[in-house]
Amino acid sequence: MSIKRYCVALLCTCLHIFFNPVWAETSAADTPLQVQQADPIQRFVKADFAERRAMLNQWPASIESLDQLVAYIDQNELYRDGAGQTYILKNDEKLYQYPDMQALSTWPADLSQVTLVNTLRKALSFGQAKVKLKSDEATQRLAAIDILENNLDELDPVWIRQLYLQEQNNKVKARLEQLKARMDLSSSDALVKLQAVNTLSASDRPDVLTVIEQELNQANLNPELEAALQAAKSSIKTRLQASEWAGHVFSGLSTASILLLAALGLAITYGLLGVINMAHGELIMIGAYTTYVVQSLFKTHLGQYVDWYLLIAIPAAFLVSALIGMLIERTVIRPLYGRQLETLLATFGVSLILMQLVRMIFGAQNVEVSNIAWLSGGISLTPSLMLPYNRIAIIIFTVAVLLLLVYLLNKTRFGLFVRAVTQNRQMARAVGIRSARIDMLAFGLGSGLAGLAGCALAQVGNVGPDLGQNYIIDAFLVVVVGGVGQVWGAVLAALGLGISGTVLEIGLGAVLAKIILLVLVILFIQKRPQGLFAIKGRFVE
């Protein structure tokens, strides 16, 4: 009986220990020390050279912690004292104790910076690759393969083969297959080498083309292998050229978008009033400087929202340029209607005045409008083709402005009045349309569109007093080729001039390309003086 009770008591004790282990009962005082010992960055700082190398080769924590370590080291912020305690030195010259990040009033006397020698840098590259290969995101795994491709000599083919068999994403799987093929190029087995060349022939990467060309330069090549290498070289070159031309076309589209924004306002004012407004380029410049001022105000007063300044800069650029344009129309252009030479000279004088005013206010030097965070970077379609977000945004913005303008001109009462005055001013007056008021508002609309063009231009380059002069001639060419006052004609002309100008510059250079483009425009105007689309009406003043 006593033995049975003893066994039951022993069983209860074991169950109690199992469900309530004594090692889980730690005091509150011990917890911070354990957390600190578990922190990988602190462990790295305390470790010696061999331990650091081992940690970097096989990082024991998350990608985020490794990236944080790299950021601290690259920014020269990571420090330690003689006891191995970790500190972070920020740009404000304040020292913080890691990981609590509490600012210290007195600095340790034995403080030293934590840096990486070349051996550790190499270990770090492998460590980053190994950690990213475990990520659930395909982009992280692709970034890891980019790292591994620079260290082919130290890779294990068996390990790469295992990664290839385990991978589920087709894009990552293809990159791993090509990585394995690049390693097989150094094989002594001709069959393995031939298979590797056939695999690499499907690549679209410039570095693979370089590897293929290096193989072709070797002596005593097997004829079959040499033929495969030549075929692979030709195949990769074709893909790279296709990517290159796609990039040129995209660049031409973005240039065409900027030209269209600059020419839309000119198409309205020139088509409606018959005024050659030489100050149109300066209205573009005013829109760009308005964008700069709005950004500066955000940086000064709303620093945390600086990435959203563009939402205010777009309407501000339109309004400021529109108001200045209406002022020019009221004071300078209206007394000179019907006298084109005088209006040309007067608006040219206005352009000089505006440029000088800008130089007096902002200085003669260019000012920089920084790109907002969510428009930085781009979409990588191929290794040799990157589409920048800011250029994509300009194209989308141009399309949106174009659609709004078409709606305004074709579906609103104001648009009806503008079209009536454009086609027959006297008849429009006879039916009660106040043509003088329509002239002012239409000139303001065209000037506001010029301001939007300046806002877009500020996102792709520096802003200076001469900004508008670089686009005014091309804007006039777009209007003349497209047809005076014709929006869709301006669209087609901008696309043609933008893309053809970009393509010609690639093969002939900027100066010769501009000359040829001007000659082609002159020949076109001789054959079709009214442009692509002519204004329809009983008569046009």
GROMACS .gro file of N, CA and C in nm, residues 285-361:
model
  231
  285MET      N    1   0.856   7.797  -6.675
  285MET     CA    2   0.956   7.820  -6.570
  285MET      C    3   0.888   7.862  -6.439
  286ILE      N    4   0.786   7.947  -6.445
  286ILE     CA    5   0.716   7.992  -6.324
  286ILE      C    6   0.649   7.874  -6.255
  287GLY      N    7   0.592   7.782  -6.333
  287GLY     CA    8   0.534   7.662  -6.273
  287GLY      C    9   0.637   7.579  -6.200
  288ALA      N   10   0.758   7.568  -6.258
  288ALA     CA   11   0.865   7.491  -6.194
  288ALA      C   12   0.910   7.560  -6.065
  289TYR      N   13   0.925   7.693  -6.068
  289TYR     CA   14   0.967   7.764  -5.947
  289TYR      C   15   0.857   7.762  -5.839
  290THR      N   16   0.732   7.762  -5.881
  290THR     CA   17   0.624   7.747  -5.783
  290THR      C   18   0.634   7.613  -5.712
  291THR      N   19   0.666   7.508  -5.787
  291THR     CA   20   0.687   7.376  -5.727
  291THR      C   21   0.801   7.381  -5.626
  292TYR      N   22   0.909   7.450  -5.661
  292TYR     CA   23   1.023   7.463  -5.569
  292TYR      C   24   0.984   7.536  -5.442
  293VAL      N   25   0.907   7.644  -5.454
  293VAL     CA   26   0.864   7.721  -5.336
  293VAL      C   27   0.775   7.637  -5.246
  294VAL      N   28   0.681   7.563  -5.305
  294VAL     CA   29   0.592   7.478  -5.224
  294VAL      C   30   0.673   7.372  -5.151
  295GLN      N   31   0.770   7.312  -5.219
  295GLN     CA   32   0.854   7.212  -5.152
  295GLN      C   33   0.932   7.274  -5.037
  296SER      N   34   0.986   7.393  -5.057
  296SER     CA   35   1.062   7.459  -4.951
  296SER      C   36   0.974   7.490  -4.831
  297LEU      N   37   0.850   7.532  -4.855
  297LEU     CA   38   0.757   7.560  -4.745
  297LEU      C   39   0.725   7.432  -4.668
  298PHE      N   40   0.708   7.321  -4.739
  298PHE     CA   41   0.682   7.194  -4.672
  298PHE      C   42   0.802   7.152  -4.588
  299LYS      N   43   0.923   7.169  -4.642
  299LYS     CA   44   1.042   7.130  -4.567
  299LYS      C   45   1.057   7.214  -4.441
  300THR      N   46   1.019   7.341  -4.448
  300THR     CA   47   1.036   7.431  -4.335
  300THR      C   48   0.928   7.413  -4.229
  301HIS      N   49   0.803   7.398  -4.271
  301HIS     CA   50   0.691   7.399  -4.177
  301HIS      C   51   0.621   7.264  -4.163
  302LEU      N   52   0.633   7.178  -4.263
  302LEU     CA   53   0.562   7.049  -4.258
  302LEU      C   54   0.658   6.938  -4.297
  303GLY      N   55   0.769   6.929  -4.225
  303GLY     CA   56   0.875   6.835  -4.262
  303GLY      C   57   0.829   6.692  -4.270
  304GLN      N   58   0.736   6.652  -4.182
  304GLN     CA   59   0.692   6.512  -4.181
  304GLN      C   60   0.604   6.478  -4.300
  305TYR      N   61   0.552   6.581  -4.368
  305TYR     CA   62   0.466   6.558  -4.485
  305TYR      C   63   0.532   6.601  -4.616
  306VAL      N   64   0.663   6.612  -4.616
  306VAL     CA   65   0.732   6.667  -4.733
  306VAL      C   66   0.714   6.579  -4.857
  307ASP      N   67   0.691   6.449  -4.836
  307ASP     CA   68   0.672   6.360  -4.951
  307ASP      C   69   0.538   6.382  -5.021
  308TRP      N   70   0.452   6.465  -4.963
  308TRP     CA   71   0.321   6.490  -5.022
  308TRP      C   72   0.307   6.633  -5.074
  309TYR      N   73   0.421   6.703  -5.085
  309TYR     CA   74   0.413   6.843  -5.129
  309TYR      C   75   0.359   6.854  -5.271
  310LEU      N   76   0.376   6.749  -5.353
  310LEU     CA   77   0.335   6.755  -5.492
  310LEU      C   78   0.184   6.771  -5.506
  311LEU      N   79   0.108   6.722  -5.408
  311LEU     CA   80  -0.038   6.736  -5.413
  311LEU      C   81  -0.081   6.882  -5.405
  312ILE      N   82   0.001   6.965  -5.340
  312ILE     CA   83  -0.027   7.109  -5.333
  312ILE      C   84   0.043   7.182  -5.447
  313ALA      N   85   0.160   7.133  -5.488
  313ALA     CA   86   0.237   7.203  -5.590
  313ALA      C   87   0.167   7.202  -5.726
  314ILE      N   88   0.095   7.095  -5.758
  314ILE     CA   89   0.029   7.086  -5.889
  314ILE      C   90  -0.076   7.195  -5.906
  315PRO      N   91  -0.175   7.206  -5.815
  315PRO     CA   92  -0.272   7.317  -5.833
  315PRO      C   93  -0.209   7.455  -5.815
  316ALA      N   94  -0.107   7.466  -5.729
  316ALA     CA   95  -0.042   7.596  -5.709
  316ALA      C   96   0.029   7.640  -5.837
  317ALA      N   97   0.099   7.548  -5.903
  317ALA     CA   98   0.168   7.582  -6.028
  317ALA      C   99   0.068   7.625  -6.135
  318PHE      N  100  -0.045   7.557  -6.141
  318PHE     CA  101  -0.148   7.594  -6.240
  318PHE      C  102  -0.202   7.733  -6.211
  319LEU      N  103  -0.238   7.760  -6.086
  319LEU     CA  104  -0.301   7.887  -6.052
  319LEU      C  105  -0.206   8.005  -6.070
  320VAL      N  106  -0.081   7.991  -6.023
  320VAL     CA  107   0.014   8.102  -6.034
  320VAL      C  108   0.042   8.134  -6.180
  321SER      N  109   0.068   8.031  -6.262
  321SER     CA  110   0.094   8.057  -6.404
  321SER      C  111  -0.030   8.111  -6.474
  322ALA      N  112  -0.149   8.061  -6.437
  322ALA     CA  113  -0.273   8.110  -6.499
  322ALA      C  114  -0.298   8.257  -6.466
  323LEU      N  115  -0.277   8.296  -6.341
  323LEU     CA  116  -0.298   8.436  -6.302
  323LEU      C  117  -0.200   8.528  -6.373
  324ILE      N  118  -0.074   8.487  -6.381
  324ILE     CA  119   0.025   8.569  -6.451
  324ILE      C  120  -0.009   8.577  -6.600
  325GLY      N  121  -0.055   8.466  -6.657
  325GLY     CA  122  -0.094   8.465  -6.797
  325GLY      C  123  -0.210   8.559  -6.825
  326MET      N  124  -0.312   8.558  -6.737
  326MET     CA  125  -0.426   8.649  -6.756
  326MET      C  126  -0.384   8.794  -6.741
  327LEU      N  127  -0.289   8.820  -6.650
  327LEU     CA  128  -0.237   8.956  -6.635
  327LEU      C  129  -0.165   9.002  -6.762
  328ILE      N  130  -0.086   8.912  -6.822
  328ILE     CA  131  -0.017   8.945  -6.946
  328ILE      C  132  -0.118   8.972  -7.058
  329GLU      N  133  -0.222   8.890  -7.063
  329GLU     CA  134  -0.323   8.909  -7.168
  329GLU      C  135  -0.394   9.042  -7.154
  330ARG      N  136  -0.427   9.077  -7.030
  330ARG     CA  137  -0.499   9.203  -7.006
  330ARG      C  138  -0.414   9.325  -7.036
  331THR      N  139  -0.289   9.323  -6.995
  331THR     CA  140  -0.207   9.444  -7.000
  331THR      C  141  -0.121   9.458  -7.125
  332VAL      N  142  -0.078   9.346  -7.182
  332VAL     CA  143   0.018   9.351  -7.293
  332VAL      C  144  -0.045   9.309  -7.426
  333ILE      N  145  -0.116   9.199  -7.426
  333ILE     CA  146  -0.161   9.140  -7.553
  333ILE      C  147  -0.289   9.205  -7.604
  334ARG      N  148  -0.384   9.236  -7.514
  334ARG     CA  149  -0.514   9.285  -7.560
  334ARG      C  150  -0.505   9.412  -7.647
  335PRO      N  151  -0.421   9.508  -7.612
  335PRO     CA  152  -0.414   9.627  -7.700
  335PRO      C  153  -0.351   9.600  -7.836
  336LEU      N  154  -0.291   9.480  -7.854
  336LEU     CA  155  -0.217   9.452  -7.977
  336LEU      C  156  -0.281   9.342  -8.061
  337TYR      N  157  -0.407   9.307  -8.035
  337TYR     CA  158  -0.473   9.204  -8.114
  337TYR      C  159  -0.477   9.243  -8.262
  338GLY      N  160  -0.449   9.145  -8.347
  338GLY     CA  161  -0.448   9.169  -8.491
  338GLY      C  162  -0.315   9.219  -8.543
  339ARG      N  163  -0.218   9.239  -8.455
  339ARG     CA  164  -0.084   9.287  -8.495
  339ARG      C  165   0.018   9.185  -8.445
  340GLN      N  166   0.035   9.078  -8.522
  340GLN     CA  167   0.113   8.962  -8.475
  340GLN      C  168   0.259   8.996  -8.450
  341LEU      N  169   0.318   9.079  -8.535
  341LEU     CA  170   0.460   9.111  -8.516
  341LEU      C  171   0.480   9.187  -8.385
  342GLU      N  172   0.389   9.281  -8.356
  342GLU     CA  173   0.401   9.358  -8.232
  342GLU      C  174   0.379   9.269  -8.109
  343THR      N  175   0.282   9.178  -8.117
  343THR     CA  176   0.258   9.088  -8.002
  343THR      C  177   0.377   8.994  -7.981
  344LEU      N  178   0.438   8.950  -8.091
  344LEU     CA  179   0.557   8.864  -8.078
  344LEU      C  180   0.668   8.938  -8.005
  345LEU      N  181   0.695   9.062  -8.048
  345LEU     CA  182   0.801   9.140  -7.984
  345LEU      C  183   0.766   9.173  -7.839
  346ALA      N  184   0.638   9.206  -7.814
  346ALA     CA  185   0.596   9.241  -7.678
  346ALA      C  186   0.610   9.122  -7.583
  347THR      N  187   0.564   9.006  -7.628
  347THR     CA  188   0.574   8.887  -7.541
  347THR      C  189   0.719   8.843  -7.524
  348PHE      N  190   0.803   8.868  -7.625
  348PHE     CA  191   0.945   8.839  -7.609
  348PHE      C  192   1.005   8.928  -7.500
  349GLY      N  193   0.963   9.055  -7.498
  349GLY     CA  194   1.008   9.144  -7.392
  349GLY      C  195   0.958   9.099  -7.256
  350VAL      N  196   0.832   9.051  -7.251
  350VAL     CA  197   0.778   8.999  -7.124
  350VAL      C  198   0.860   8.880  -7.076
  351SER      N  199   0.901   8.794  -7.170
  351SER     CA  200   0.982   8.676  -7.130
  351SER      C  201   1.114   8.719  -7.067
  352LEU      N  202   1.177   8.822  -7.124
  352LEU     CA  203   1.303   8.872  -7.067
  352LEU      C  204   1.280   8.930  -6.927
  353ILE      N  205   1.169   9.002  -6.910
  353ILE     CA  206   1.138   9.061  -6.779
  353ILE      C  207   1.116   8.952  -6.675
  354LEU      N  208   1.040   8.848  -6.713
  354LEU     CA  209   1.012   8.739  -6.619
  354LEU      C  210   1.141   8.667  -6.580
  355MET      N  211   1.228   8.641  -6.675
  355MET     CA  212   1.356   8.573  -6.645
  355MET      C  213   1.440   8.657  -6.549
  356GLN      N  214   1.444   8.789  -6.573
  356GLN     CA  215   1.524   8.875  -6.486
  356GLN      C  216   1.465   8.883  -6.346
  357LEU      N  217   1.332   8.887  -6.336
  357LEU     CA  218   1.267   8.887  -6.203
  357LEU      C  219   1.301   8.760  -6.126
  358VAL      N  220   1.300   8.648  -6.195
  358VAL     CA  221   1.333   8.521  -6.129
  358VAL      C  222   1.479   8.521  -6.083
  359ARG      N  223   1.568   8.576  -6.165
  359ARG     CA  224   1.709   8.584  -6.125
  359ARG      C  225   1.726   8.673  -6.001
  360MET      N  226   1.648   8.779  -5.995
  360MET     CA  227   1.658   8.869  -5.880
  360MET      C  228   1.604   8.804  -5.753
  361ILE      N  229   1.499   8.722  -5.765
  361ILE     CA  230   1.436   8.662  -5.647
  361ILE      C  231   1.508   8.535  -5.603
   0.00000   0.00000   0.00000
